PDB file of C-alpha atoms in Angstrom:
ATOM      1  CA  MET A   1      -0.096   0.184  -0.312  1.00 96.00           C
ATOM      2  CA  HIS A   2       0.491   4.139  -0.809  1.00 98.00           C
ATOM      3  CA  VAL A   3      -1.093   5.204   2.239  1.00 98.00           C
ATOM      4  CA  LEU A   4      -1.233   9.024   3.090  1.00 98.00           C
ATOM      5  CA  ILE A   5      -1.592  10.196   6.169  1.00 98.00           C
ATOM      6  CA  ALA A   6      -3.367  13.658   5.586  1.00 98.00           C
ATOM      7  CA  GLY A   7      -3.106  15.492  10.054  1.00 97.00           C
ATOM      8  CA  CYS A   8      -0.329  12.654  10.831  1.00 96.00           C
ATOM      9  CA  GLY A   9      -0.016  14.066  13.803  1.00 96.00           C
ATOM     10  CA  ASP A  10      -0.441  11.771  17.682  1.00 96.00           C
ATOM     11  CA  VAL A  11      -2.174   8.296  16.402  1.00 98.00           C
ATOM     12  CA  GLY A  12      -0.991   9.185  12.804  1.00 98.00           C
ATOM     13  CA  ASN A  13       2.732   8.336  13.144  1.00 98.00           C
ATOM     14  CA  VAL A  14       1.761   5.638  15.877  1.00 98.00           C
ATOM     15  CA  LEU A  15       0.433   4.300  12.174  1.00 98.00           C
ATOM     16  CA  ALA A  16       2.652   5.287  10.110  1.00 98.00           C
ATOM     17  CA  ALA A  17       5.252   2.928  12.141  1.00 98.00           C
ATOM     18  CA  LEU A  18       2.417  -0.077  11.493  1.00 98.00           C
ATOM     19  CA  LEU A  19       2.813   0.335   8.284  1.00 98.00           C
ATOM     20  CA  LEU A  20       6.272   0.908   8.240  1.00 98.00           C
ATOM     21  CA  GLN A  21       6.965  -2.221  10.162  1.00 98.00           C
ATOM     22  CA  GLU A  22       4.608  -4.173   7.096  1.00 97.00           C
ATOM     23  CA  GLY A  23       6.639  -2.366   4.386  1.00 98.00           C
ATOM     24  CA  HIS A  24       4.077  -0.261   2.951  1.00 98.00           C
ATOM     25  CA  VAL A  25       4.468   3.099   1.901  1.00 98.00           C
ATOM     26  CA  VAL A  26       4.125   5.340   3.935  1.00 98.00           C
ATOM     27  CA  TYR A  27       3.260   9.373   2.912  1.00 98.00           C
ATOM     28  CA  GLY A  28       3.309  11.633   6.395  1.00 98.00           C
ATOM     29  CA  LEU A  29       1.304  15.992   5.258  1.00 98.00           C
ATOM     30  CA  LYS A  30       0.994  18.106   8.043  1.00 97.00           C
ATOM     31  CA  ARG A  31       2.458  21.772   8.391  1.00 96.00           C
ATOM     32  CA  ASP A  32       5.647  21.034  10.985  1.00 96.00           C
ATOM     33  CA  THR A  33       7.157  18.139   9.505  1.00 96.00           C
ATOM     34  CA  SER A  34       9.641  17.817  12.080  1.00 96.00           C
ATOM     35  CA  THR A  35       8.233  15.293  14.427  1.00 95.00           C
ATOM     36  CA  LEU A  36       7.150  12.193  11.161  1.00 97.00           C
ATOM     37  CA  PRO A  37       8.456   9.040  12.585  1.00 96.00           C
ATOM     38  CA  ALA A  38      12.110   8.284  10.404  1.00 97.00           C
ATOM     39  CA  GLY A  39      11.483   6.109   7.279  1.00 98.00           C
ATOM     40  CA  VAL A  40       8.052   8.476   6.217  1.00 98.00           C
ATOM     41  CA  TYR A  41       8.080  10.954   3.149  1.00 98.00           C
ATOM     42  CA  ALA A  42       7.100  13.849   4.342  1.00 98.00           C
ATOM     43  CA  ILE A  43       5.372  16.482   2.712  1.00 98.00           C
ATOM     44  CA  GLN A  44       4.435  19.938   4.403  1.00 97.00           C
ATOM     45  CA  ALA A  45       1.411  21.024   3.679  1.00 98.00           C
ATOM     46  CA  ASP A  46      -1.625  22.878   4.773  1.00 97.00           C
ATOM     47  CA  LEU A  47      -5.298  21.580   4.270  1.00 98.00           C
ATOM     48  CA  THR A  48      -6.401  25.377   4.372  1.00 97.00           C
ATOM     49  CA  LYS A  49      -4.346  26.238   1.834  1.00 97.00           C
ATOM     50  CA  PRO A  50      -4.507  24.939  -1.878  1.00 97.00           C
ATOM     51  CA  SER A  51      -1.955  26.198  -3.093  1.00 97.00           C
ATOM     52  CA  THR A  52       0.781  23.481  -0.757  1.00 97.00           C
ATOM     53  CA  LEU A  53      -1.131  20.916  -2.694  1.00 98.00           C
ATOM     54  CA  THR A  54      -0.710  20.900  -6.181  1.00 95.00           C
ATOM     55  CA  ASP A  55       2.200  18.805  -5.993  1.00 95.00           C
ATOM     56  CA  LEU A  56       1.218  15.322  -4.052  1.00 97.00           C
ATOM     57  CA  PRO A  57       1.985  12.103  -4.588  1.00 97.00           C
ATOM     58  CA  GLY A  58       0.164  10.338  -7.742  1.00 96.00           C
ATOM     59  CA  ASP A  59       1.095   6.712  -5.992  1.00 96.00           C
ATOM     60  CA  ILE A  60      -1.593   7.449  -2.934  1.00 98.00           C
ATOM     61  CA  ASP A  61      -3.866   4.027  -2.799  1.00 96.00           C
ATOM     62  CA  ARG A  62      -4.879   4.779   0.889  1.00 98.00           C
ATOM     63  CA  LEU A  63      -5.733   7.985   2.100  1.00 98.00           C
ATOM     64  CA  VAL A  64      -6.571   8.824   6.085  1.00 98.00           C
ATOM     65  CA  PHE A  65      -8.009  11.886   7.063  1.00 98.00           C
ATOM     66  CA  MET A  66      -7.112  12.813  10.533  1.00 98.00           C
ATOM     67  CA  PRO A  67      -6.195  16.673  10.832  1.00 97.00           C
ATOM     68  CA  THR A  68      -7.182  18.291  14.012  1.00 95.00           C
ATOM     69  CA  PRO A  69      -8.227  21.754  14.318  1.00 96.00           C
ATOM     70  CA  ALA A  70      -5.515  24.850  15.014  1.00 92.00           C
ATOM     71  CA  SER A  71      -8.295  25.682  17.889  1.00 94.00           C
ATOM     72  CA  ARG A  72     -11.466  23.981  19.752  1.00 93.00           C
ATOM     73  CA  ASP A  73     -13.890  26.421  17.999  1.00 96.00           C
ATOM     74  CA  GLN A  74     -16.548  26.341  14.903  1.00 97.00           C
ATOM     75  CA  ALA A  75     -14.407  29.009  12.271  1.00 98.00           C
ATOM     76  CA  ALA A  76     -11.116  26.197  13.366  1.00 97.00           C
ATOM     77  CA  TYR A  77     -13.655  23.120  12.571  1.00 98.00           C
ATOM     78  CA  GLU A  78     -14.991  24.735   9.720  1.00 98.00           C
ATOM     79  CA  ALA A  79     -11.071  25.502   8.193  1.00 98.00           C
ATOM     80  CA  ILE A  80      -9.552  22.253   8.532  1.00 98.00           C
ATOM     81  CA  PHE A  81     -12.849  19.709   8.815  1.00 98.00           C
ATOM     82  CA  ILE A  82     -14.559  21.116   5.811  1.00 98.00           C
ATOM     83  CA  GLU A  83     -12.762  23.327   3.551  1.00 98.00           C
ATOM     84  CA  GLY A  84      -9.209  21.389   3.938  1.00 98.00           C
ATOM     85  CA  TRP A  85     -11.589  18.041   3.131  1.00 98.00           C
ATOM     86  CA  GLU A  86     -12.739  19.927  -0.770  1.00 98.00           C
ATOM     87  CA  ASN A  87      -8.726  21.235  -0.398  1.00 98.00           C
ATOM     88  CA  LEU A  88      -7.085  17.981  -0.160  1.00 98.00           C
ATOM     89  CA  TRP A  89      -9.021  16.249  -2.519  1.00 98.00           C
ATOM     90  CA  ALA A  90      -9.105  18.268  -5.297  1.00 98.00           C
ATOM     91  CA  GLY A  91      -5.173  18.570  -5.389  1.00 98.00           C
ATOM     92  CA  LEU A  92      -5.000  13.936  -5.795  1.00 98.00           C
ATOM     93  CA  LYS A  93      -4.129  13.337  -8.744  1.00 97.00           C
ATOM     94  CA  LYS A  94      -6.207  10.184  -8.590  1.00 97.00           C
ATOM     95  CA  GLU A  95      -9.481   8.592  -5.770  1.00 98.00           C
ATOM     96  CA  PRO A  96      -7.464   6.698  -3.452  1.00 98.00           C
ATOM     97  CA  LEU A  97      -8.375   2.887  -3.597  1.00 98.00           C
ATOM     98  CA  ARG A  98     -10.036   3.298   0.012  1.00 98.00           C
ATOM     99  CA  THR A  99     -10.193   6.327   1.917  1.00 98.00           C
ATOM    100  CA  LEU A 100     -10.834   6.349   5.390  1.00 98.00           C
ATOM    101  CA  LEU A 101     -12.402   9.064   7.386  1.00 98.00           C
ATOM    102  CA  VAL A 102     -11.469   9.813  11.080  1.00 98.00           C
ATOM    103  CA  SER A 103     -14.942  10.970  12.629  1.00 98.00           C
ATOM    104  CA  SER A 104     -15.792  11.161  16.220  1.00 98.00           C
ATOM    105  CA  THR A 105     -19.122  10.072  17.844  1.00 98.00           C
ATOM    106  CA  ALA A 106     -19.213  13.758  19.572  1.00 97.00           C
ATOM    107  CA  VAL A 107     -21.960  13.343  15.653  1.00 98.00           C
ATOM    108  CA  PHE A 108     -24.764  11.127  18.526  1.00 97.00           C
ATOM    109  CA  GLY A 109     -26.912  13.446  20.273  1.00 94.00           C
ATOM    110  CA  GLU A 110     -27.846  10.683  22.829  1.00 96.00           C
ATOM    111  CA  SER A 111     -27.607  12.043  26.894  1.00 96.00           C
ATOM    112  CA  GLY A 112     -29.870   9.647  28.911  1.00 96.00           C
ATOM    113  CA  GLY A 113     -27.287   7.359  29.063  1.00 97.00           C
ATOM    114  CA  ALA A 114     -27.898   4.829  26.153  1.00 98.00           C
ATOM    115  CA  ILE A 115     -26.679   2.225  23.714  1.00 98.00           C
ATOM    116  CA  VAL A 116     -24.982   4.126  20.761  1.00 98.00           C
ATOM    117  CA  ASN A 117     -23.746   1.767  17.508  1.00 98.00           C
ATOM    118  CA  GLU A 118     -23.677   2.315  13.810  1.00 98.00           C
ATOM    119  CA  GLU A 119     -27.923   2.441  13.408  1.00 98.00           C
ATOM    120  CA  THR A 120     -28.100   4.648  16.113  1.00 98.00           C
ATOM    121  CA  ARG A 121     -28.806   8.252  14.087  1.00 97.00           C
ATOM    122  CA  PRO A 122     -26.985  11.283  14.654  1.00 98.00           C
ATOM    123  CA  GLY A 123     -27.869  14.474  16.994  1.00 97.00           C
ATOM    124  CA  PRO A 124     -25.358  16.485  17.786  1.00 97.00           C
ATOM    125  CA  THR A 125     -25.595  19.622  19.659  1.00 94.00           C
ATOM    126  CA  GLY A 126     -22.297  20.845  19.814  1.00 96.00           C
ATOM    127  CA  PHE A 127     -20.449  22.672  16.648  1.00 97.00           C
ATOM    128  CA  ASN A 128     -17.600  19.994  16.594  1.00 97.00           C
ATOM    129  CA  GLY A 129     -19.944  17.400  16.136  1.00 98.00           C
ATOM    130  CA  LYS A 130     -22.452  19.211  13.745  1.00 98.00           C
ATOM    131  CA  VAL A 131     -19.181  19.955  11.343  1.00 98.00           C
ATOM    132  CA  LEU A 132     -17.953  16.719  11.757  1.00 98.00           C
ATOM    133  CA  LEU A 133     -21.132  15.202  10.446  1.00 98.00           C
ATOM    134  CA  LYS A 134     -20.585  17.404   7.667  1.00 98.00           C
ATOM    135  CA  MET A 135     -17.891  16.636   7.111  1.00 98.00           C
ATOM    136  CA  GLU A 136     -19.548  12.964   6.786  1.00 98.00           C
ATOM    137  CA  GLN A 137     -21.334  13.263   4.384  1.00 98.00           C
ATOM    138  CA  LEU A 138     -19.223  15.560   2.029  1.00 98.00           C
ATOM    139  CA  ALA A 139     -16.928  13.455   1.851  1.00 98.00           C
ATOM    140  CA  ALA A 140     -19.725  10.060   1.329  1.00 98.00           C
ATOM    141  CA  ALA A 141     -20.156  11.951  -1.919  1.00 98.00           C
ATOM    142  CA  CYS A 142     -17.262  12.106  -2.793  1.00 98.00           C
ATOM    143  CA  THR A 143     -15.324   8.564  -2.918  1.00 98.00           C
ATOM    144  CA  ASP A 144     -18.133   5.156  -2.962  1.00 97.00           C
ATOM    145  CA  GLN A 145     -14.378   3.930  -1.367  1.00 98.00           C
ATOM    146  CA  LEU A 146     -15.185   6.039   1.980  1.00 98.00           C
ATOM    147  CA  VAL A 147     -14.453   3.911   5.437  1.00 98.00           C
ATOM    148  CA  SER A 148     -15.959   6.830   8.258  1.00 98.00           C
ATOM    149  CA  VAL A 149     -14.549   5.736  12.050  1.00 98.00           C
ATOM    150  CA  ARG A 150     -16.302   7.597  14.923  1.00 98.00           C
ATOM    151  CA  PHE A 151     -13.943   7.212  17.694  1.00 98.00           C
ATOM    152  CA  SER A 152     -14.803   7.895  21.524  1.00 98.00           C
ATOM    153  CA  GLY A 153     -12.034  10.548  23.817  1.00 97.00           C
ATOM    154  CA  ILE A 154      -8.311   8.851  23.151  1.00 97.00           C
ATOM    155  CA  TYR A 155      -6.049   9.268  25.444  1.00 97.00           C
ATOM    156  CA  GLY A 156      -2.411   8.381  25.825  1.00 96.00           C
ATOM    157  CA  PRO A 157       0.979   8.989  26.736  1.00 94.00           C
ATOM    158  CA  GLY A 158       0.598  13.316  26.734  1.00 91.00           C
ATOM    159  CA  ARG A 159      -3.085  12.744  26.524  1.00 92.00           C
ATOM    160  CA  ASP A 160      -3.292  12.894  30.302  1.00 91.00           C
ATOM    161  CA  ARG A 161      -5.523  15.555  31.453  1.00 94.00           C
ATOM    162  CA  LEU A 162      -7.931  13.125  33.513  1.00 96.00           C
ATOM    163  CA  ILE A 163      -5.243  11.959  34.996  1.00 97.00           C
ATOM    164  CA  ARG A 164      -3.888  15.311  35.963  1.00 96.00           C
ATOM    165  CA  LEU A 165      -7.839  15.892  37.423  1.00 97.00           C
ATOM    166  CA  ALA A 166      -7.557  12.839  39.300  1.00 97.00           C
ATOM    167  CA  ARG A 167      -5.409  14.730  41.990  1.00 96.00           C
ATOM    168  CA  SER A 168      -7.312  17.961  42.811  1.00 96.00           C
ATOM    169  CA  GLU A 169      -8.594  18.042  45.865  1.00 93.00           C
ATOM    170  CA  GLY A 170     -11.668  18.698  46.473  1.00 94.00           C
ATOM    171  CA  LEU A 171     -12.837  17.970  43.222  1.00 97.00           C
ATOM    172  CA  LYS A 172     -16.401  17.406  43.070  1.00 97.00           C
ATOM    173  CA  VAL A 173     -17.832  14.426  40.210  1.00 98.00           C
ATOM    174  CA  GLN A 174     -21.203  14.047  39.141  1.00 98.00           C
ATOM    175  CA  GLN A 175     -21.729  10.430  40.583  1.00 98.00           C
ATOM    176  CA  THR A 176     -25.832  10.256  40.897  1.00 97.00           C
ATOM    177  CA  PRO A 177     -27.537  10.094  37.915  1.00 97.00           C
ATOM    178  CA  PRO A 178     -23.632   7.530  36.485  1.00 97.00           C
ATOM    179  CA  TYR A 179     -22.462  10.261  33.372  1.00 98.00           C
ATOM    180  CA  PHE A 180     -20.637   7.822  31.014  1.00 98.00           C
ATOM    181  CA  THR A 181     -18.577   8.068  29.835  1.00 98.00           C
ATOM    182  CA  ASN A 182     -16.848   6.050  26.149  1.00 98.00           C
ATOM    183  CA  ARG A 183     -12.799   5.909  25.124  1.00 98.00           C
ATOM    184  CA  ILE A 184      -9.722   4.748  24.037  1.00 98.00           C
ATOM    185  CA  HIS A 185      -6.222   4.582  24.224  1.00 98.00           C
ATOM    186  CA  ARG A 186      -4.191   5.939  21.001  1.00 98.00           C
ATOM    187  CA  ASP A 187      -2.360   2.727  20.623  1.00 98.00           C
ATOM    188  CA  ASP A 188      -5.430   1.160  19.614  1.00 98.00           C
ATOM    189  CA  ALA A 189      -7.203   3.751  17.839  1.00 98.00           C
ATOM    190  CA  ALA A 190      -4.323   2.795  15.066  1.00 98.00           C
ATOM    191  CA  ALA A 191      -4.641   0.251  15.563  1.00 98.00           C
ATOM    192  CA  VAL A 192      -8.349   0.276  14.288  1.00 98.00           C
ATOM    193  CA  LEU A 193      -7.197   2.754  11.049  1.00 98.00           C
ATOM    194  CA  MET A 194      -4.437  -0.342  10.321  1.00 98.00           C
ATOM    195  CA  HIS A 195      -7.178  -2.617  11.220  1.00 98.00           C
ATOM    196  CA  LEU A 196      -9.317  -1.384   9.267  1.00 98.00           C
ATOM    197  CA  LEU A 197      -6.823  -0.753   5.420  1.00 98.00           C
ATOM    198  CA  GLN A 198      -6.141  -3.959   5.795  1.00 97.00           C
ATOM    199  CA  THR A 199      -9.722  -5.260   6.110  1.00 97.00           C
ATOM    200  CA  GLU A 200     -11.162  -7.233   3.118  1.00 96.00           C
ATOM    201  CA  GLU A 201     -14.604  -6.372   2.642  1.00 96.00           C
ATOM    202  CA  PRO A 202     -14.850  -3.635   5.536  1.00 98.00           C
ATOM    203  CA  GLU A 203     -18.108  -2.150   5.879  1.00 98.00           C
ATOM    204  CA  SER A 204     -18.596   2.069   5.944  1.00 98.00           C
ATOM    205  CA  LEU A 205     -18.697   3.004   9.153  1.00 98.00           C
ATOM    206  CA  TYR A 206     -17.916   1.967  12.661  1.00 98.00           C
ATOM    207  CA  LEU A 207     -17.698   2.729  16.416  1.00 98.00           C
ATOM    208  CA  ALA A 208     -14.214   2.389  18.038  1.00 98.00           C
ATOM    209  CA  THR A 209     -13.810   3.309  21.892  1.00 98.00           C
ATOM    210  CA  ASP A 210     -13.297   0.260  24.642  1.00 98.00           C
ATOM    211  CA  ASP A 211     -14.881  -2.795  26.075  1.00 98.00           C
ATOM    212  CA  LEU A 212     -16.258  -0.554  28.543  1.00 98.00           C
ATOM    213  CA  PRO A 213     -17.796   2.414  28.374  1.00 98.00           C
ATOM    214  CA  ALA A 214     -17.554   3.442  32.351  1.00 98.00           C
ATOM    215  CA  PRO A 215     -18.971   6.442  35.098  1.00 98.00           C
ATOM    216  CA  ARG A 216     -17.002   9.482  35.121  1.00 98.00           C
ATOM    217  CA  TYR A 217     -17.262   8.666  39.015  1.00 98.00           C
ATOM    218  CA  GLU A 218     -15.804   5.834  38.864  1.00 98.00           C
ATOM    219  CA  VAL A 219     -13.253   6.769  35.887  1.00 98.00           C
ATOM    220  CA  ILE A 220     -11.406   9.308  38.301  1.00 98.00           C
ATOM    221  CA  GLU A 221     -12.019   7.546  41.244  1.00 98.00           C
ATOM    222  CA  TRP A 222      -9.769   4.910  40.257  1.00 98.00           C
ATOM    223  CA  LEU A 223      -7.396   7.296  39.159  1.00 98.00           C
ATOM    224  CA  ALA A 224      -6.943   8.598  42.296  1.00 98.00           C
ATOM    225  CA  LYS A 225      -5.941   5.638  44.474  1.00 97.00           C
ATOM    226  CA  GLU A 226      -3.517   4.384  42.091  1.00 97.00           C
ATOM    227  CA  GLN A 227      -2.709   8.288  42.130  1.00 96.00           C
ATOM    228  CA  GLY A 228      -2.461   8.230  46.367  1.00 96.00           C
ATOM    229  CA  SER A 229      -5.280  10.243  46.241  1.00 96.00           C
ATOM    230  CA  PRO A 230      -8.087  10.884  48.304  1.00 94.00           C
ATOM    231  CA  GLY A 231     -10.339  10.148  45.585  1.00 93.00           C
ATOM    232  CA  PRO A 232     -13.494  13.147  43.070  1.00 97.00           C
ATOM    233  CA  ILE A 233     -16.431  14.383  45.722  1.00 98.00           C
ATOM    234  CA  GLY A 234     -19.734  12.266  44.842  1.00 98.00           C
ATOM    235  CA  VAL A 235     -22.580  14.626  43.678  1.00 97.00           C
ATOM    236  CA  THR A 236     -26.109  13.853  42.825  1.00 97.00           C
ATOM    237  CA  GLU A 237     -27.534  16.291  39.733  1.00 95.00           C
ATOM    238  CA  ILE A 238     -30.624  14.831  39.025  1.00 93.00           C
ATOM    239  CA  HIS A 239     -30.953  16.293  35.720  1.00 94.00           C
ATOM    240  CA  ALA A 240     -28.109  16.509  34.376  1.00 96.00           C
ATOM    241  CA  SER A 241     -27.027  14.699  31.232  1.00 96.00           C
ATOM    242  CA  ARG A 242     -26.085  10.727  31.000  1.00 97.00           C
ATOM    243  CA  GLY A 243     -24.279  11.021  28.648  1.00 97.00           C
ATOM    244  CA  LYS A 244     -23.950   7.691  26.316  1.00 98.00           C
ATOM    245  CA  ARG A 245     -22.345   3.810  26.097  1.00 98.00           C
ATOM    246  CA  VAL A 246     -21.152   3.530  22.562  1.00 98.00           C
ATOM    247  CA  SER A 247     -21.324   0.514  21.692  1.00 98.00           C
ATOM    248  CA  ASN A 248     -18.252  -0.719  19.654  1.00 98.00           C
ATOM    249  CA  GLN A 249     -19.764  -3.949  19.056  1.00 98.00           C
ATOM    250  CA  LYS A 250     -19.749  -4.359  15.238  1.00 98.00           C
ATOM    251  CA  LEU A 251     -15.728  -3.841  15.421  1.00 98.00           C
ATOM    252  CA  ARG A 252     -15.078  -7.060  17.185  1.00 98.00           C
ATOM    253  CA  ASP A 253     -17.262  -8.947  14.894  1.00 98.00           C
ATOM    254  CA  SER A 254     -14.805  -7.927  12.250  1.00 98.00           C
ATOM    255  CA  GLY A 255     -11.880  -9.412  14.184  1.00 98.00           C
ATOM    256  CA  PHE A 256     -10.357  -6.468  15.459  1.00 98.00           C
ATOM    257  CA  ARG A 257      -9.028  -7.194  19.830  1.00 98.00           C
ATOM    258  CA  MET A 258      -8.255  -3.882  21.983  1.00 98.00           C
ATOM    259  CA  THR A 259      -4.502  -4.634  23.740  1.00 98.00           C
ATOM    260  CA  TYR A 260      -6.153  -1.956  26.184  1.00 98.00           C
ATOM    261  CA  PRO A 261      -9.928  -2.842  26.264  1.00 98.00           C
ATOM    262  CA  ASP A 262     -10.921  -0.824  29.829  1.00 98.00           C
ATOM    263  CA  TYR A 263      -9.894   2.120  31.107  1.00 98.00           C
ATOM    264  CA  ARG A 264      -7.774   0.488  34.406  1.00 98.00           C
ATOM    265  CA  VAL A 265      -5.796  -1.453  31.967  1.00 98.00           C
ATOM    266  CA  GLY A 266      -5.303   2.159  29.692  1.00 98.00           C
ATOM    267  CA  TYR A 267      -4.200   4.360  32.504  1.00 98.00           C
ATOM    268  CA  GLY A 268      -2.459   1.730  34.043  1.00 97.00           C
ATOM    269  CA  SER A 269      -0.263   1.177  31.343  1.00 97.00           C
ATOM    270  CA  VAL A 270       0.214   5.479  31.058  1.00 97.00           C
ATOM    271  CA  LEU A 271       0.763   5.791  35.075  1.00 96.00           C
ATOM    272  CA  GLU A 272       3.186   2.912  34.912  1.00 94.00           C
ATOM    273  CA  LEU A 273       5.016   4.626  32.068  1.00 90.00           C
ATOM    274  CA  GLY A 274       4.908   7.940  33.395  1.00 83.00           C
ATOM    275  CA  LYS A 275       6.734   6.304  35.680  1.00 80.00           C
ATOM    276  CA  LYS A 276       8.969   4.634  34.316  1.00 72.00           C
ATOM    277  CA  ILE A 277      10.184   8.270  32.896  1.00 67.00           C
ATOM    278  CA  GLU A 278      10.058   9.833  36.243  1.00 61.00           C
ATOM    279  CA  GLY A 279      12.396   7.547  38.019  1.00 57.00           C
ATOM    280  CA  PRO A 280      12.639   6.241  41.286  1.00 53.00           C
ATOM    281  CA  LYS A 281      11.782   9.364  43.389  1.00 45.00           C
TER     282      LYS A 281
END
């Protein structure tokens, strides 16, 4: 395979390494190419600037579109996910044999704690989900060889916001009713994309998350205990959102298995890595 990873950041770098290990040709497109792994052909370009996309390689047969917005606001999202997609697609020399489009479970509007899957009708309430759903629809109109992957929250080395939050003293967290959260380890996220690049006849849509949706209070309480912190203060918010529980059954039915199937295994590995980096005290 000759794979272009458009927006080759944290997850993209892990995916690139997996592809290189199997002898595939990998192009990494981003504004700053200095962080690309050795062996990746660098394409320094800006998806929001069509003039930087006029000389793309002609041998690309797989595309992974996974850019990151410059900031968390609607204008930045539209610039990278809508205009960025249009600019890149126009710059390609030929249509790839398969395109993986990285989206988000934010396209779902469920807030009552129900289970969502690929058959659940999207109903985003936030600008991020609305823009990403529009991106999915735009891409689907461009190619029949599209596989959209809606990821839940990605965590891992360097993505430790919740770990740091769990150390906060006097932290109040909704405990009743439970607010469900969904996550996937960075390495599993990359492995999902690798799996779907290699699957012979993939479906057009997958939800990518670990095997265990869990209440936010439970996750933070566990993280606090693992770090020797007192833990959060549980509060009751009767009319508050209960989030959603994202099912990965379709992904598992395709043969994929998580290396980090739940938050304990995944965050446990991140905490252990942190200890090794810090060294003995």
